[in-house]
Amino acid sequence: ASELLKRIKAEKAKSGKKEKPLLPIKPEEIPFEIPENWVWCRLGEFSEIKRGKGPKYSEKGVAKMLNQKCVRWYEVELQYCKSVDEDWFDSISDDFIVKENDVLVNSTGDGTIGRSAIAHKEVEGYVYDSHILKITSIISQMFICYYINSNYGQEQVNKSKGATSTKQHELGVNNLSNFIFPLPPLSEQKLIV
């Protein structure tokens, strides 16, 4: 896992994107023991996390806007998507377009914050709104989804909710990037999934 993490970091460095450095993990932050071939890291060290786009709704537009209601536990339900202005939709950058296997995480809302789903083939090409965070990585996306929806992942969601001064809790890119993640080698991720 440590070699995998080094490889991912090297690839991210090649992309040239400026990233905010993440704090090293302190020994007291480590919640439990992991196998020797795993490594503790932060979610943002091996993934890209992006906040969605504020929509321009239109009843006569295209029904391709994902919102918090769409992101259920482990799956996306398209019956809740909204319609947006067609010209606005056509102008959206690829960064905000969902691809198959993206992990979508609700970033706000009591009862929905931290709920995550994996994008299936039918979700490809939809746009996600600003209350959703999208995670992409070369590791098993389903493993990430299981991790966030696990009791341990949800504990981290609850801890990040406490660090807010407004009534509306916000998970946010920075908070999610700093989640402490037990990273196994790729082969073990696949076996666990």
Short mmCIF file of N, CA and C in Angstrom, two decimals:
data_model
loop_
_atom_site.label_atom_id
_atom_site.label_comp_id
_atom_site.label_asym_id
_atom_site.label_seq_id
_atom_site.Cartn_x
_atom_site.Cartn_y
_atom_site.Cartn_z
N ALA A 1 0.82 -1.21 0.00
CA ALA A 1 0.00 0.00 0.00
C ALA A 1 0.86 1.26 0.00
N SER A 2 1.99 1.23 0.71
CA SER A 2 2.86 2.42 0.74
C SER A 2 3.43 2.70 -0.66
N GLU A 3 3.75 1.63 -1.41
CA GLU A 3 4.24 1.80 -2.79
C GLU A 3 3.13 2.36 -3.69
N LEU A 4 1.92 1.84 -3.50
CA LEU A 4 0.76 2.33 -4.26
C LEU A 4 0.56 3.82 -4.00
N LEU A 5 0.62 4.22 -2.74
CA LEU A 5 0.44 5.63 -2.37
C LEU A 5 1.53 6.50 -2.99
N LYS A 6 2.79 6.04 -2.97
CA LYS A 6 3.89 6.79 -3.60
C LYS A 6 3.63 7.00 -5.09
N ARG A 7 3.17 5.92 -5.77
CA ARG A 7 2.89 5.98 -7.20
C ARG A 7 1.77 6.98 -7.50
N ILE A 8 0.72 6.95 -6.68
CA ILE A 8 -0.40 7.88 -6.88
C ILE A 8 0.05 9.32 -6.68
N LYS A 9 0.81 9.55 -5.63
CA LYS A 9 1.31 10.91 -5.36
C LYS A 9 2.18 11.42 -6.50
N ALA A 10 3.02 10.55 -7.05
CA ALA A 10 3.89 10.92 -8.18
C ALA A 10 3.03 11.29 -9.39
N GLU A 11 1.99 10.51 -9.66
CA GLU A 11 1.08 10.80 -10.79
C GLU A 11 0.38 12.14 -10.58
N LYS A 12 -0.09 12.37 -9.34
CA LYS A 12 -0.78 13.63 -9.03
C LYS A 12 0.17 14.82 -9.22
N ALA A 13 1.43 14.64 -8.83
CA ALA A 13 2.43 15.72 -8.96
C ALA A 13 2.67 16.04 -10.43
N LYS A 14 2.66 15.01 -11.29
CA LYS A 14 2.87 15.21 -12.74
C LYS A 14 1.76 16.03 -13.37
N SER A 15 0.54 15.95 -12.81
CA SER A 15 -0.60 16.65 -13.40
C SER A 15 -0.44 18.16 -13.34
N GLY A 16 0.41 18.65 -12.41
CA GLY A 16 0.66 20.08 -12.31
C GLY A 16 -0.38 20.85 -11.53
N LYS A 17 -1.43 20.17 -11.04
CA LYS A 17 -2.47 20.86 -10.25
C LYS A 17 -1.92 21.22 -8.88
N LYS A 18 -2.16 22.46 -8.47
CA LYS A 18 -1.74 22.90 -7.15
C LYS A 18 -2.73 22.36 -6.13
N GLU A 19 -2.21 21.67 -5.13
CA GLU A 19 -3.08 21.12 -4.09
C GLU A 19 -2.63 21.62 -2.73
N LYS A 20 -3.61 21.84 -1.89
CA LYS A 20 -3.33 22.26 -0.52
C LYS A 20 -2.70 21.07 0.21
N PRO A 21 -1.53 21.25 0.85
CA PRO A 21 -0.91 20.12 1.54
C PRO A 21 -1.77 19.65 2.72
N LEU A 22 -1.83 18.35 2.89
CA LEU A 22 -2.62 17.77 3.98
C LEU A 22 -1.71 17.52 5.18
N LEU A 23 -2.28 17.66 6.36
CA LEU A 23 -1.51 17.46 7.58
C LEU A 23 -1.11 16.00 7.74
N PRO A 24 0.09 15.75 8.26
CA PRO A 24 0.46 14.36 8.54
C PRO A 24 -0.44 13.79 9.63
N ILE A 25 -0.59 12.48 9.64
CA ILE A 25 -1.45 11.83 10.64
C ILE A 25 -0.65 11.65 11.92
N LYS A 26 -1.21 12.12 13.03
CA LYS A 26 -0.56 11.98 14.34
C LYS A 26 -0.89 10.59 14.89
N PRO A 27 0.02 10.00 15.66
CA PRO A 27 -0.23 8.67 16.23
C PRO A 27 -1.55 8.58 17.01
N GLU A 28 -1.90 9.66 17.72
CA GLU A 28 -3.15 9.63 18.51
C GLU A 28 -4.42 9.67 17.64
N GLU A 29 -4.27 10.00 16.35
CA GLU A 29 -5.41 10.01 15.44
C GLU A 29 -5.74 8.62 14.90
N ILE A 30 -4.79 7.70 14.99
CA ILE A 30 -4.99 6.35 14.43
C ILE A 30 -5.96 5.58 15.32
N PRO A 31 -7.12 5.20 14.77
CA PRO A 31 -8.19 4.62 15.61
C PRO A 31 -8.08 3.11 15.87
N PHE A 32 -7.38 2.39 15.00
CA PHE A 32 -7.27 0.94 15.18
C PHE A 32 -6.10 0.41 14.37
N GLU A 33 -5.70 -0.81 14.68
CA GLU A 33 -4.59 -1.43 13.97
C GLU A 33 -5.02 -1.93 12.60
N ILE A 34 -4.10 -1.86 11.65
CA ILE A 34 -4.34 -2.38 10.31
C ILE A 34 -3.22 -3.36 9.97
N PRO A 35 -3.43 -4.21 8.97
CA PRO A 35 -2.36 -5.14 8.58
C PRO A 35 -1.08 -4.39 8.17
N GLU A 36 0.05 -5.06 8.31
CA GLU A 36 1.35 -4.44 8.02
C GLU A 36 1.49 -3.92 6.59
N ASN A 37 0.82 -4.57 5.64
CA ASN A 37 0.96 -4.15 4.24
C ASN A 37 -0.05 -3.05 3.85
N TRP A 38 -0.82 -2.55 4.82
CA TRP A 38 -1.70 -1.40 4.62
C TRP A 38 -0.97 -0.14 5.09
N VAL A 39 -1.56 1.02 4.81
CA VAL A 39 -0.98 2.28 5.29
C VAL A 39 -2.11 3.25 5.64
N TRP A 40 -1.89 4.00 6.73
CA TRP A 40 -2.81 5.08 7.07
C TRP A 40 -2.45 6.30 6.24
N CYS A 41 -3.45 6.94 5.65
CA CYS A 41 -3.22 8.16 4.87
C CYS A 41 -4.49 9.00 4.94
N ARG A 42 -4.48 10.10 4.26
CA ARG A 42 -5.67 10.95 4.18
C ARG A 42 -6.32 10.71 2.81
N LEU A 43 -7.65 10.77 2.79
CA LEU A 43 -8.41 10.50 1.57
C LEU A 43 -7.93 11.37 0.40
N GLY A 44 -7.62 12.61 0.68
CA GLY A 44 -7.16 13.53 -0.37
C GLY A 44 -5.78 13.24 -0.92
N GLU A 45 -5.02 12.36 -0.26
CA GLU A 45 -3.67 12.03 -0.74
C GLU A 45 -3.71 11.19 -2.02
N PHE A 46 -4.76 10.41 -2.20
CA PHE A 46 -4.81 9.50 -3.36
C PHE A 46 -6.03 9.73 -4.24
N SER A 47 -6.80 10.77 -3.95
CA SER A 47 -8.00 11.00 -4.76
C SER A 47 -8.15 12.48 -5.09
N GLU A 48 -9.01 12.74 -6.06
CA GLU A 48 -9.38 14.12 -6.38
C GLU A 48 -10.82 14.30 -5.92
N ILE A 49 -11.06 15.37 -5.17
CA ILE A 49 -12.39 15.64 -4.64
C ILE A 49 -12.84 16.99 -5.17
N LYS A 50 -14.03 17.02 -5.75
CA LYS A 50 -14.53 18.25 -6.37
C LYS A 50 -15.96 18.52 -5.95
N ARG A 51 -16.26 19.78 -5.61
CA ARG A 51 -17.62 20.20 -5.29
C ARG A 51 -18.40 20.43 -6.59
N GLY A 52 -19.69 20.13 -6.55
CA GLY A 52 -20.54 20.29 -7.72
C GLY A 52 -20.84 21.74 -8.06
N LYS A 53 -21.70 21.91 -9.03
CA LYS A 53 -22.01 23.22 -9.62
C LYS A 53 -23.39 23.69 -9.17
N GLY A 54 -23.49 24.97 -8.87
CA GLY A 54 -24.80 25.57 -8.57
C GLY A 54 -25.65 25.57 -9.84
N PRO A 55 -26.86 25.00 -9.80
CA PRO A 55 -27.65 24.82 -11.02
C PRO A 55 -28.44 26.05 -11.46
N LYS A 56 -28.83 26.03 -12.73
CA LYS A 56 -29.77 27.01 -13.28
C LYS A 56 -31.00 26.18 -13.68
N TYR A 57 -31.96 26.09 -12.76
CA TYR A 57 -33.11 25.23 -12.96
C TYR A 57 -34.05 25.78 -14.05
N SER A 58 -34.73 24.86 -14.71
CA SER A 58 -35.73 25.21 -15.72
C SER A 58 -36.67 24.02 -15.89
N GLU A 59 -37.95 24.24 -15.70
CA GLU A 59 -38.93 23.14 -15.83
C GLU A 59 -38.96 22.57 -17.24
N LYS A 60 -38.59 23.39 -18.24
CA LYS A 60 -38.62 22.93 -19.63
C LYS A 60 -37.24 22.48 -20.11
N GLY A 61 -36.29 22.35 -19.19
CA GLY A 61 -34.93 22.02 -19.57
C GLY A 61 -34.69 20.52 -19.64
N VAL A 62 -33.44 20.12 -19.42
CA VAL A 62 -33.06 18.70 -19.46
C VAL A 62 -32.97 18.18 -18.02
N ALA A 63 -33.54 17.01 -17.78
CA ALA A 63 -33.57 16.41 -16.44
C ALA A 63 -32.27 15.65 -16.20
N LYS A 64 -31.20 16.40 -15.96
CA LYS A 64 -29.88 15.79 -15.82
C LYS A 64 -29.11 16.35 -14.63
N MET A 65 -29.81 16.91 -13.62
CA MET A 65 -29.13 17.51 -12.47
C MET A 65 -29.33 16.65 -11.24
N LEU A 66 -28.23 16.10 -10.73
CA LEU A 66 -28.29 15.29 -9.51
C LEU A 66 -28.26 16.19 -8.28
N ASN A 67 -29.04 15.82 -7.28
CA ASN A 67 -29.07 16.55 -6.03
C ASN A 67 -28.95 15.55 -4.87
N GLN A 68 -29.02 16.05 -3.64
CA GLN A 68 -28.85 15.19 -2.47
C GLN A 68 -29.82 14.02 -2.43
N LYS A 69 -31.05 14.24 -2.87
CA LYS A 69 -32.03 13.16 -2.84
C LYS A 69 -31.61 11.99 -3.74
N CYS A 70 -30.88 12.30 -4.80
CA CYS A 70 -30.44 11.26 -5.75
C CYS A 70 -29.40 10.34 -5.14
N VAL A 71 -28.56 10.90 -4.25
CA VAL A 71 -27.45 10.13 -3.68
C VAL A 71 -27.96 9.37 -2.46
N ARG A 72 -28.25 8.09 -2.66
CA ARG A 72 -28.74 7.20 -1.61
C ARG A 72 -27.55 6.43 -1.03
N TRP A 73 -27.79 5.51 -0.14
CA TRP A 73 -26.70 4.67 0.36
C TRP A 73 -26.28 3.72 -0.76
N TYR A 74 -25.10 3.89 -1.27
CA TYR A 74 -24.44 3.04 -2.28
C TYR A 74 -24.93 3.22 -3.70
N GLU A 75 -26.08 3.80 -3.94
CA GLU A 75 -26.55 3.93 -5.33
C GLU A 75 -27.21 5.28 -5.59
N VAL A 76 -27.26 5.64 -6.87
CA VAL A 76 -27.86 6.89 -7.30
C VAL A 76 -29.24 6.58 -7.87
N GLU A 77 -30.24 7.31 -7.40
CA GLU A 77 -31.61 7.12 -7.89
C GLU A 77 -31.99 8.33 -8.74
N LEU A 78 -32.14 8.09 -10.03
CA LEU A 78 -32.38 9.18 -10.99
C LEU A 78 -33.79 9.76 -10.91
N GLN A 79 -34.70 9.08 -10.26
CA GLN A 79 -36.09 9.58 -10.17
C GLN A 79 -36.16 10.94 -9.47
N TYR A 80 -35.14 11.28 -8.68
CA TYR A 80 -35.15 12.55 -7.94
C TYR A 80 -34.41 13.68 -8.66
N CYS A 81 -33.82 13.41 -9.84
CA CYS A 81 -33.04 14.46 -10.49
C CYS A 81 -33.95 15.59 -10.97
N LYS A 82 -33.36 16.77 -11.14
CA LYS A 82 -34.11 17.98 -11.51
C LYS A 82 -33.77 18.41 -12.93
N SER A 83 -34.60 19.27 -13.47
CA SER A 83 -34.38 19.81 -14.81
C SER A 83 -33.63 21.13 -14.73
N VAL A 84 -32.67 21.28 -15.64
CA VAL A 84 -31.89 22.52 -15.71
C VAL A 84 -31.95 23.08 -17.13
N ASP A 85 -31.66 24.37 -17.23
CA ASP A 85 -31.65 25.07 -18.51
C ASP A 85 -30.70 24.36 -19.48
N GLU A 86 -31.17 24.11 -20.70
CA GLU A 86 -30.39 23.33 -21.67
C GLU A 86 -29.10 24.03 -22.09
N ASP A 87 -29.16 25.35 -22.31
CA ASP A 87 -27.95 26.10 -22.68
C ASP A 87 -26.93 26.06 -21.54
N TRP A 88 -27.43 26.21 -20.31
CA TRP A 88 -26.55 26.14 -19.14
C TRP A 88 -25.90 24.76 -19.08
N PHE A 89 -26.70 23.71 -19.26
CA PHE A 89 -26.20 22.34 -19.21
C PHE A 89 -25.12 22.11 -20.26
N ASP A 90 -25.35 22.61 -21.47
CA ASP A 90 -24.38 22.43 -22.57
C ASP A 90 -23.06 23.17 -22.33
N SER A 91 -23.10 24.20 -21.46
CA SER A 91 -21.90 25.00 -21.20
C SER A 91 -21.05 24.44 -20.05
N ILE A 92 -21.51 23.39 -19.40
CA ILE A 92 -20.83 22.85 -18.21
C ILE A 92 -19.51 22.18 -18.57
N SER A 93 -18.50 22.47 -17.80
CA SER A 93 -17.17 21.86 -17.96
C SER A 93 -17.23 20.37 -17.61
N ASP A 94 -16.36 19.58 -18.23
CA ASP A 94 -16.29 18.14 -17.96
C ASP A 94 -16.05 17.82 -16.49
N ASP A 95 -15.43 18.75 -15.75
CA ASP A 95 -15.18 18.53 -14.32
C ASP A 95 -16.45 18.26 -13.53
N PHE A 96 -17.57 18.77 -14.02
CA PHE A 96 -18.84 18.65 -13.30
C PHE A 96 -19.75 17.58 -13.88
N ILE A 97 -19.24 16.82 -14.84
CA ILE A 97 -20.01 15.74 -15.46
C ILE A 97 -19.64 14.42 -14.77
N VAL A 98 -20.65 13.66 -14.39
CA VAL A 98 -20.42 12.39 -13.70
C VAL A 98 -20.04 11.31 -14.70
N LYS A 99 -19.07 10.50 -14.30
CA LYS A 99 -18.66 9.34 -15.09
C LYS A 99 -18.96 8.08 -14.28
N GLU A 100 -19.10 6.97 -14.98
CA GLU A 100 -19.35 5.70 -14.32
C GLU A 100 -18.24 5.44 -13.29
N ASN A 101 -18.63 4.96 -12.13
CA ASN A 101 -17.74 4.62 -11.00
C ASN A 101 -17.27 5.82 -10.18
N ASP A 102 -17.69 7.04 -10.50
CA ASP A 102 -17.40 8.16 -9.60
C ASP A 102 -18.10 7.89 -8.27
N VAL A 103 -17.49 8.32 -7.18
CA VAL A 103 -18.14 8.25 -5.87
C VAL A 103 -18.74 9.62 -5.60
N LEU A 104 -20.03 9.64 -5.30
CA LEU A 104 -20.73 10.89 -5.00
C LEU A 104 -21.08 10.90 -3.51
N VAL A 105 -20.79 12.03 -2.85
CA VAL A 105 -21.02 12.14 -1.41
C VAL A 105 -21.83 13.40 -1.13
N ASN A 106 -22.92 13.25 -0.38
CA ASN A 106 -23.70 14.42 0.01
C ASN A 106 -22.90 15.25 1.01
N SER A 107 -22.81 16.56 0.74
CA SER A 107 -21.97 17.41 1.58
C SER A 107 -22.76 18.25 2.58
N THR A 108 -24.09 18.22 2.50
CA THR A 108 -24.90 19.01 3.44
C THR A 108 -26.17 18.25 3.80
N GLY A 109 -26.88 18.80 4.79
CA GLY A 109 -28.21 18.32 5.12
C GLY A 109 -28.26 17.29 6.23
N ASP A 110 -29.06 17.58 7.26
CA ASP A 110 -29.26 16.60 8.33
C ASP A 110 -29.94 15.38 7.75
N GLY A 111 -29.37 14.22 8.03
CA GLY A 111 -29.93 12.97 7.52
C GLY A 111 -29.37 12.55 6.17
N THR A 112 -28.77 13.49 5.44
CA THR A 112 -28.19 13.13 4.14
C THR A 112 -26.68 13.35 4.08
N ILE A 113 -26.15 14.21 4.95
CA ILE A 113 -24.72 14.53 4.90
C ILE A 113 -23.88 13.25 5.09
N GLY A 114 -22.90 13.06 4.22
CA GLY A 114 -22.02 11.92 4.32
C GLY A 114 -22.52 10.66 3.63
N ARG A 115 -23.76 10.68 3.17
CA ARG A 115 -24.27 9.50 2.45
C ARG A 115 -23.56 9.42 1.10
N SER A 116 -23.05 8.23 0.74
CA SER A 116 -22.31 8.15 -0.52
C SER A 116 -22.82 7.02 -1.40
N ALA A 117 -22.62 7.22 -2.71
CA ALA A 117 -23.10 6.27 -3.73
C ALA A 117 -22.06 6.16 -4.82
N ILE A 118 -22.15 5.07 -5.56
CA ILE A 118 -21.27 4.85 -6.70
C ILE A 118 -22.10 5.10 -7.96
N ALA A 119 -21.57 5.87 -8.90
CA ALA A 119 -22.31 6.18 -10.13
C ALA A 119 -22.31 4.98 -11.07
N HIS A 120 -23.48 4.50 -11.42
CA HIS A 120 -23.61 3.40 -12.38
C HIS A 120 -23.67 3.97 -13.79
N LYS A 121 -23.65 3.11 -14.77
CA LYS A 121 -23.59 3.50 -16.19
C LYS A 121 -24.67 4.52 -16.57
N GLU A 122 -25.89 4.35 -16.05
CA GLU A 122 -27.01 5.24 -16.42
C GLU A 122 -26.82 6.67 -15.90
N VAL A 123 -25.95 6.87 -14.93
CA VAL A 123 -25.73 8.19 -14.34
C VAL A 123 -24.70 8.99 -15.13
N GLU A 124 -23.93 8.31 -15.98
CA GLU A 124 -22.89 8.97 -16.77
C GLU A 124 -23.51 10.09 -17.60
N GLY A 125 -22.86 11.26 -17.58
CA GLY A 125 -23.33 12.40 -18.36
C GLY A 125 -24.21 13.37 -17.58
N TYR A 126 -24.58 13.01 -16.34
CA TYR A 126 -25.36 13.92 -15.50
C TYR A 126 -24.42 14.92 -14.84
N VAL A 127 -24.98 16.04 -14.39
CA VAL A 127 -24.24 17.06 -13.65
C VAL A 127 -24.62 16.91 -12.19
N TYR A 128 -23.68 17.16 -11.27
CA TYR A 128 -23.99 17.08 -9.84
C TYR A 128 -23.96 18.49 -9.24
N ASP A 129 -24.91 18.76 -8.34
CA ASP A 129 -25.04 20.12 -7.80
C ASP A 129 -24.04 20.39 -6.67
N SER A 130 -24.08 21.62 -6.16
CA SER A 130 -23.07 22.08 -5.20
C SER A 130 -23.23 21.47 -3.80
N HIS A 131 -24.23 20.64 -3.59
CA HIS A 131 -24.39 19.93 -2.31
C HIS A 131 -23.85 18.51 -2.38
N ILE A 132 -23.13 18.23 -3.47
CA ILE A 132 -22.55 16.90 -3.68
C ILE A 132 -21.05 17.07 -3.96
N LEU A 133 -20.26 16.16 -3.40
CA LEU A 133 -18.83 16.10 -3.69
C LEU A 133 -18.57 14.86 -4.53
N LYS A 134 -17.69 14.98 -5.52
CA LYS A 134 -17.35 13.85 -6.38
C LYS A 134 -15.91 13.43 -6.10
N ILE A 135 -15.72 12.11 -5.87
CA ILE A 135 -14.39 11.57 -5.63
C ILE A 135 -13.99 10.70 -6.81
N THR A 136 -12.78 10.95 -7.33
CA THR A 136 -12.22 10.07 -8.36
C THR A 136 -10.82 9.65 -7.90
N SER A 137 -10.48 8.41 -8.22
CA SER A 137 -9.19 7.87 -7.81
C SER A 137 -8.88 6.64 -8.65
N ILE A 138 -7.61 6.22 -8.63
CA ILE A 138 -7.27 4.98 -9.33
C ILE A 138 -7.46 3.76 -8.44
N ILE A 139 -7.72 3.97 -7.13
CA ILE A 139 -7.99 2.81 -6.29
C ILE A 139 -9.45 2.40 -6.50
N SER A 140 -9.87 1.32 -5.87
CA SER A 140 -11.24 0.82 -6.03
C SER A 140 -12.24 1.86 -5.52
N GLN A 141 -13.02 2.38 -6.44
CA GLN A 141 -14.02 3.38 -6.08
C GLN A 141 -15.07 2.78 -5.14
N MET A 142 -15.41 1.52 -5.35
CA MET A 142 -16.39 0.87 -4.48
C MET A 142 -15.84 0.74 -3.06
N PHE A 143 -14.54 0.51 -2.93
CA PHE A 143 -13.91 0.43 -1.61
C PHE A 143 -14.06 1.78 -0.90
N ILE A 144 -13.85 2.88 -1.63
CA ILE A 144 -14.01 4.23 -1.06
C ILE A 144 -15.45 4.42 -0.60
N CYS A 145 -16.41 4.01 -1.43
CA CYS A 145 -17.83 4.15 -1.10
C CYS A 145 -18.17 3.37 0.17
N TYR A 146 -17.71 2.12 0.24
CA TYR A 146 -17.94 1.31 1.45
C TYR A 146 -17.32 1.98 2.67
N TYR A 147 -16.12 2.52 2.51
CA TYR A 147 -15.41 3.19 3.61
C TYR A 147 -16.22 4.38 4.14
N ILE A 148 -16.68 5.25 3.24
CA ILE A 148 -17.42 6.44 3.68
C ILE A 148 -18.73 6.05 4.36
N ASN A 149 -19.41 5.04 3.83
CA ASN A 149 -20.69 4.62 4.40
C ASN A 149 -20.54 3.75 5.65
N SER A 150 -19.31 3.32 5.96
CA SER A 150 -19.09 2.46 7.13
C SER A 150 -19.30 3.26 8.42
N ASN A 151 -19.41 2.54 9.53
CA ASN A 151 -19.53 3.21 10.83
C ASN A 151 -18.34 4.16 11.06
N TYR A 152 -17.13 3.70 10.72
CA TYR A 152 -15.94 4.52 10.91
C TYR A 152 -15.99 5.77 10.02
N GLY A 153 -16.37 5.62 8.76
CA GLY A 153 -16.49 6.77 7.86
C GLY A 153 -17.53 7.77 8.36
N GLN A 154 -18.66 7.26 8.84
CA GLN A 154 -19.72 8.13 9.33
C GLN A 154 -19.33 8.83 10.64
N GLU A 155 -18.47 8.19 11.44
CA GLU A 155 -17.93 8.86 12.64
C GLU A 155 -17.13 10.10 12.21
N GLN A 156 -16.36 9.96 11.13
CA GLN A 156 -15.58 11.10 10.64
C GLN A 156 -16.49 12.20 10.09
N VAL A 157 -17.59 11.80 9.45
CA VAL A 157 -18.57 12.78 8.99
C VAL A 157 -19.11 13.55 10.19
N ASN A 158 -19.49 12.82 11.25
CA ASN A 158 -20.05 13.46 12.45
C ASN A 158 -19.04 14.39 13.13
N LYS A 159 -17.76 14.01 13.16
CA LYS A 159 -16.73 14.87 13.74
C LYS A 159 -16.61 16.17 12.94
N SER A 160 -16.67 16.06 11.62
CA SER A 160 -16.54 17.26 10.79
C SER A 160 -17.76 18.17 10.92
N LYS A 161 -18.92 17.59 11.25
CA LYS A 161 -20.13 18.41 11.45
C LYS A 161 -19.99 19.30 12.67
N GLY A 162 -19.24 18.84 13.66
CA GLY A 162 -19.06 19.62 14.88
C GLY A 162 -18.24 20.87 14.66
N ALA A 163 -17.45 20.90 13.59
CA ALA A 163 -16.56 22.02 13.32
C ALA A 163 -17.22 23.05 12.41
N THR A 164 -18.38 23.54 12.81
CA THR A 164 -19.10 24.52 11.98
C THR A 164 -19.70 25.61 12.84
N SER A 165 -19.84 26.80 12.29
CA SER A 165 -20.41 27.90 13.05
C SER A 165 -21.79 28.28 12.54
N THR A 166 -22.25 27.65 11.46
CA THR A 166 -23.56 27.95 10.91
C THR A 166 -24.52 26.81 11.21
N LYS A 167 -25.81 27.05 10.99
CA LYS A 167 -26.81 26.02 11.24
C LYS A 167 -26.72 24.90 10.21
N GLN A 168 -26.35 25.23 8.98
CA GLN A 168 -26.25 24.23 7.91
C GLN A 168 -24.87 23.58 7.98
N HIS A 169 -24.84 22.29 8.28
CA HIS A 169 -23.57 21.57 8.34
C HIS A 169 -23.04 21.36 6.93
N GLU A 170 -21.73 21.51 6.76
CA GLU A 170 -21.10 21.39 5.45
C GLU A 170 -19.90 20.46 5.57
N LEU A 171 -19.93 19.38 4.82
CA LEU A 171 -18.81 18.46 4.83
C LEU A 171 -17.61 19.10 4.14
N GLY A 172 -17.79 19.55 2.91
CA GLY A 172 -16.76 20.30 2.21
C GLY A 172 -15.58 19.48 1.73
N VAL A 173 -14.92 19.98 0.69
CA VAL A 173 -13.78 19.32 0.06
C VAL A 173 -12.64 19.15 1.07
N ASN A 174 -12.34 20.20 1.82
CA ASN A 174 -11.22 20.16 2.76
C ASN A 174 -11.44 19.12 3.85
N ASN A 175 -12.64 19.11 4.45
CA ASN A 175 -12.93 18.12 5.49
C ASN A 175 -12.83 16.70 4.96
N LEU A 176 -13.44 16.45 3.81
CA LEU A 176 -13.43 15.10 3.24
C LEU A 176 -12.00 14.69 2.86
N SER A 177 -11.22 15.61 2.32
CA SER A 177 -9.83 15.33 1.96
C SER A 177 -9.00 14.89 3.17
N ASN A 178 -9.35 15.41 4.34
CA ASN A 178 -8.60 15.12 5.56
C ASN A 178 -9.07 13.88 6.31
N PHE A 179 -10.07 13.17 5.80
CA PHE A 179 -10.50 11.93 6.44
C PHE A 179 -9.33 10.97 6.50
N ILE A 180 -9.18 10.30 7.63
CA ILE A 180 -8.11 9.32 7.80
C ILE A 180 -8.58 8.00 7.21
N PHE A 181 -7.76 7.46 6.32
CA PHE A 181 -8.16 6.33 5.48
C PHE A 181 -7.19 5.16 5.64
N PRO A 182 -7.70 3.94 5.92
CA PRO A 182 -6.84 2.76 5.98
C PRO A 182 -6.70 2.16 4.58
N LEU A 183 -5.57 2.42 3.93
CA LEU A 183 -5.39 2.03 2.52
C LEU A 183 -4.73 0.66 2.39
N PRO A 184 -5.47 -0.33 1.83
CA PRO A 184 -4.86 -1.63 1.56
C PRO A 184 -4.28 -1.66 0.15
N PRO A 185 -3.47 -2.67 -0.18
CA PRO A 185 -3.03 -2.84 -1.57
C PRO A 185 -4.25 -3.06 -2.48
N LEU A 186 -4.09 -2.76 -3.77
CA LEU A 186 -5.20 -2.88 -4.73
C LEU A 186 -5.85 -4.27 -4.72
N SER A 187 -5.03 -5.31 -4.68
CA SER A 187 -5.58 -6.67 -4.72
C SER A 187 -6.49 -6.94 -3.52
N GLU A 188 -6.12 -6.42 -2.35
CA GLU A 188 -6.95 -6.62 -1.15
C GLU A 188 -8.21 -5.77 -1.21
N GLN A 189 -8.11 -4.56 -1.80
CA GLN A 189 -9.32 -3.74 -1.97
C GLN A 189 -10.36 -4.51 -2.75
N LYS A 190 -9.92 -5.13 -3.85
CA LYS A 190 -10.85 -5.89 -4.70
C LYS A 190 -11.46 -7.07 -3.95
N LEU A 191 -10.64 -7.78 -3.15
CA LEU A 191 -11.15 -8.90 -2.37
C LEU A 191 -12.17 -8.43 -1.33
N ILE A 192 -11.88 -7.32 -0.68
CA ILE A 192 -12.81 -6.79 0.33
C ILE A 192 -14.13 -6.40 -0.31
N VAL A 193 -14.06 -5.72 -1.44
CA VAL A 193 -15.29 -5.32 -2.15
C VAL A 193 -16.08 -6.55 -2.57
#
